[in-house]
């Protein structure tokens, strides 16, 4: 499902949309047919972050305005700015911008790249013919755990996909991927 769909906004986007006709492979170059970008939900988008910081700044100035022109003003201003800096750092620390996944689809291979919160990169690649998609109802603490298994009969490696998505989103993603794999094989 694309991000712009009117029903619900999902934290992933297909480029071009996966439910249309598959694009023709480009003979020259290494351009994938489809690209899937996944990211975790962000409870505070960039605009919301700016609003929170400005409200905190304005609210912090209210109690120190009466002290303008005194030494106390500068002391209180320093503490208010320290609190603002701490809020800024805490929100940015909890922001998971770097955590994301990218799935690239070619007629003869699919690659998955996972960027962790620490910035580490993990890659996986398999032929679409050998890929098996599994949705495990419960796998430990994770509900609707989505995995891809591929690499052929001798070297089958299983990787998780969209661990940061909700169970309903993983179910929806599994349906999207099952449709795509069926179309690639047929």
CSV table of C-alpha atoms in Angstrom, one decimal:
chain,number,residue,atom,x,y,z
A,1,UNK,CA,0.0,0.0,0.0
A,2,UNK,CA,1.4,3.3,-0.9
A,3,UNK,CA,1.9,6.1,1.7
A,4,UNK,CA,-0.7,8.3,-0.1
A,5,UNK,CA,-3.5,5.8,0.0
A,6,UNK,CA,-6.8,7.4,1.3
A,7,UNK,CA,-7.6,4.5,3.7
A,8,UNK,CA,-4.7,4.7,6.1
A,9,UNK,CA,-1.1,5.9,6.0
A,10,UNK,CA,1.3,3.1,6.4
A,11,UNK,CA,4.9,3.5,7.5
A,12,UNK,CA,6.1,2.2,4.2
A,13,UNK,CA,6.1,3.3,0.6
A,14,UNK,CA,6.4,1.4,-2.7
A,15,UNK,CA,8.1,3.2,-5.6
A,16,UNK,CA,6.5,2.9,-8.1
A,17,UNK,CA,3.2,1.5,-6.6
A,18,UNK,CA,3.5,-2.3,-6.4
A,19,UNK,CA,-0.1,-3.0,-7.3
A,20,UNK,CA,0.2,-1.5,-10.8
A,21,UNK,CA,1.9,-3.2,-13.8
A,22,UNK,CA,5.5,-4.2,-13.1
A,23,UNK,CA,7.9,-1.9,-14.9
A,24,UNK,CA,10.0,-3.3,-17.6
A,25,UNK,CA,13.6,-4.0,-16.7
A,26,UNK,CA,16.1,-1.5,-17.9
A,27,UNK,CA,18.7,-3.3,-20.1
A,28,UNK,CA,21.5,-1.0,-19.1
A,29,UNK,CA,22.3,-0.1,-15.6
A,30,UNK,CA,21.3,-1.7,-12.3
A,31,UNK,CA,17.9,0.0,-11.7
A,32,UNK,CA,15.5,-2.0,-9.6
A,33,UNK,CA,11.9,-2.6,-10.7
A,34,UNK,CA,10.5,-1.7,-7.4
A,35,UNK,CA,11.6,-0.1,-4.1
A,36,UNK,CA,10.0,-0.6,-0.7
A,37,UNK,CA,11.0,1.8,2.1
A,38,UNK,CA,10.0,1.0,5.7
A,39,UNK,CA,10.3,3.2,8.7
A,40,UNK,CA,9.0,3.2,12.3
A,41,UNK,CA,6.1,5.5,13.3
A,42,UNK,CA,7.2,8.9,14.5
A,43,UNK,CA,4.9,10.3,17.2
A,44,UNK,CA,6.5,13.7,16.8
A,45,UNK,CA,7.2,14.8,13.3
A,46,UNK,CA,9.7,17.6,12.5
A,47,UNK,CA,7.0,20.3,12.6
A,48,UNK,CA,5.7,19.1,15.9
A,49,UNK,CA,9.3,19.0,17.3
A,50,UNK,CA,9.8,22.7,16.4
A,51,UNK,CA,6.4,23.6,18.0
A,52,UNK,CA,7.3,21.8,21.2
A,53,UNK,CA,10.7,23.6,21.4
A,54,UNK,CA,9.2,27.0,20.7
A,55,UNK,CA,6.4,26.5,23.3
A,56,UNK,CA,8.9,25.4,25.9
A,57,UNK,CA,11.1,28.4,25.1
A,58,UNK,CA,8.2,30.9,25.4
A,59,UNK,CA,6.8,29.2,28.5
A,60,UNK,CA,10.3,29.3,30.1
A,61,UNK,CA,10.6,33.0,29.5
A,62,UNK,CA,7.3,33.9,31.3
A,63,UNK,CA,8.7,33.4,34.9
A,64,UNK,CA,12.0,35.1,34.2
A,65,UNK,CA,10.8,38.3,32.4
A,66,UNK,CA,10.2,40.2,35.7
A,67,UNK,CA,13.9,39.7,36.4
A,68,UNK,CA,15.2,41.5,33.3
A,69,UNK,CA,18.0,43.8,34.1
A,70,UNK,CA,19.2,41.8,37.2
A,71,UNK,CA,21.8,39.2,37.7
A,72,UNK,CA,19.0,36.7,38.6
A,73,UNK,CA,17.7,37.0,35.0
A,74,UNK,CA,20.9,35.7,33.6
A,75,UNK,CA,21.1,32.8,36.1
A,76,UNK,CA,17.4,31.9,35.5
A,77,UNK,CA,18.0,32.2,31.7
A,78,UNK,CA,20.9,29.8,31.9
A,79,UNK,CA,18.9,27.2,33.7
A,80,UNK,CA,16.0,27.7,31.3
A,81,UNK,CA,18.3,27.2,28.3
A,82,UNK,CA,19.8,24.1,30.0
A,83,UNK,CA,16.3,22.7,30.4
A,84,UNK,CA,15.5,23.5,26.8
A,85,UNK,CA,18.8,21.9,25.6
A,86,UNK,CA,18.0,18.8,27.7
A,87,UNK,CA,14.5,18.5,26.2
A,88,UNK,CA,16.0,18.9,22.7
A,89,UNK,CA,18.5,16.2,23.4
A,90,UNK,CA,16.0,13.8,24.9
A,91,UNK,CA,13.6,14.2,22.0
A,92,UNK,CA,16.3,13.7,19.4
A,93,UNK,CA,17.7,10.7,21.3
A,94,UNK,CA,14.4,9.0,21.2
A,95,UNK,CA,13.9,9.9,17.6
A,96,UNK,CA,14.5,6.8,15.5
A,97,UNK,CA,15.4,8.5,12.2
A,98,UNK,CA,18.2,6.1,11.4
A,99,UNK,CA,16.1,3.0,11.9
A,100,UNK,CA,14.8,1.9,8.5
A,101,UNK,CA,14.7,-0.8,5.9
A,102,UNK,CA,14.9,-0.8,2.1
A,103,UNK,CA,13.8,-3.7,-0.1
A,104,UNK,CA,14.9,-3.5,-3.8
A,105,UNK,CA,13.3,-5.8,-6.3
A,106,UNK,CA,14.8,-6.9,-9.6
A,107,UNK,CA,13.4,-9.7,-11.9
A,108,UNK,CA,16.2,-12.0,-10.7
A,109,UNK,CA,17.0,-10.9,-7.1
A,110,UNK,CA,15.6,-9.1,-4.1
A,111,UNK,CA,17.9,-7.3,-1.6
A,112,UNK,CA,17.0,-6.1,1.9
A,113,UNK,CA,19.1,-3.5,3.7
A,114,UNK,CA,18.4,-2.8,7.3
A,115,UNK,CA,19.9,0.3,9.1
A,116,UNK,CA,19.8,-0.1,12.9
A,117,UNK,CA,19.4,2.7,15.4
A,118,UNK,CA,23.1,2.8,15.8
A,119,UNK,CA,23.7,3.2,12.1
A,120,UNK,CA,24.9,-0.3,11.4
A,121,UNK,CA,24.0,-1.7,8.0
A,122,UNK,CA,22.8,-5.3,7.5
A,123,UNK,CA,22.2,-6.7,4.0
A,124,UNK,CA,20.4,-9.8,2.6
A,125,UNK,CA,19.9,-10.9,-0.9
A,126,UNK,CA,18.0,-13.8,-2.6
A,127,UNK,CA,16.4,-14.9,-5.8
A,128,UNK,CA,12.6,-14.3,-5.8
A,129,UNK,CA,12.1,-17.9,-6.9
A,130,UNK,CA,13.5,-19.2,-3.7
A,131,UNK,CA,12.1,-16.7,-1.3
A,132,UNK,CA,9.5,-17.9,1.2
A,133,UNK,CA,7.4,-15.4,3.1
A,134,UNK,CA,6.3,-16.3,6.6
A,135,UNK,CA,4.0,-14.6,9.1
A,136,UNK,CA,4.5,-16.3,12.5
A,137,UNK,CA,1.4,-15.6,14.7
A,138,UNK,CA,3.5,-15.3,17.8
A,139,UNK,CA,7.3,-15.4,18.0
A,140,UNK,CA,8.3,-14.6,21.5
A,141,UNK,CA,7.2,-11.1,22.3
A,142,UNK,CA,6.5,-10.1,18.7
A,143,UNK,CA,3.0,-10.7,17.3
A,144,UNK,CA,2.7,-11.4,13.6
A,145,UNK,CA,6.4,-11.8,13.1
A,146,UNK,CA,7.2,-11.4,9.4
A,147,UNK,CA,10.2,-13.2,7.9
A,148,UNK,CA,11.8,-13.7,4.5
A,149,UNK,CA,13.7,-16.9,3.8
A,150,UNK,CA,15.8,-17.4,0.7
A,151,UNK,CA,19.1,-18.2,-0.9
A,152,UNK,CA,18.3,-21.6,-2.4
A,153,UNK,CA,18.0,-25.0,-0.8
A,154,UNK,CA,21.6,-25.2,0.3
A,155,UNK,CA,21.9,-21.7,1.8
A,156,UNK,CA,18.5,-20.6,3.2
A,157,UNK,CA,18.9,-17.7,5.5
A,158,UNK,CA,15.9,-16.2,7.3
A,159,UNK,CA,15.6,-12.5,8.0
A,160,UNK,CA,12.9,-10.4,9.8
A,161,UNK,CA,11.2,-7.6,8.0
A,162,UNK,CA,9.5,-4.6,9.6
A,163,UNK,CA,10.0,-5.6,13.2
A,164,UNK,CA,9.1,-2.0,14.2
A,165,UNK,CA,5.7,-2.2,12.4
A,166,UNK,CA,2.5,-3.0,14.2
A,167,UNK,CA,1.0,-6.5,13.8
A,168,UNK,CA,-1.7,-5.2,11.5
A,169,UNK,CA,0.9,-3.4,9.3
A,170,UNK,CA,3.1,-6.6,9.1
A,171,UNK,CA,0.0,-8.6,8.0
A,172,UNK,CA,-0.7,-6.0,5.3
A,173,UNK,CA,2.9,-5.9,4.2
A,174,UNK,CA,2.9,-9.7,4.0
A,175,UNK,CA,-0.1,-9.6,1.7
A,176,UNK,CA,1.6,-6.9,-0.5
A,177,UNK,CA,4.8,-9.0,-0.7
A,178,UNK,CA,3.0,-12.2,-1.4
A,179,UNK,CA,1.2,-10.5,-4.3
A,180,UNK,CA,4.5,-9.2,-5.6
A,181,UNK,CA,6.4,-12.5,-5.3
A,182,UNK,CA,3.6,-14.3,-7.1
A,183,UNK,CA,3.8,-11.7,-10.0
A,184,UNK,CA,7.6,-12.1,-10.2
A,185,UNK,CA,7.4,-15.9,-10.4
A,186,UNK,CA,4.6,-15.9,-12.9
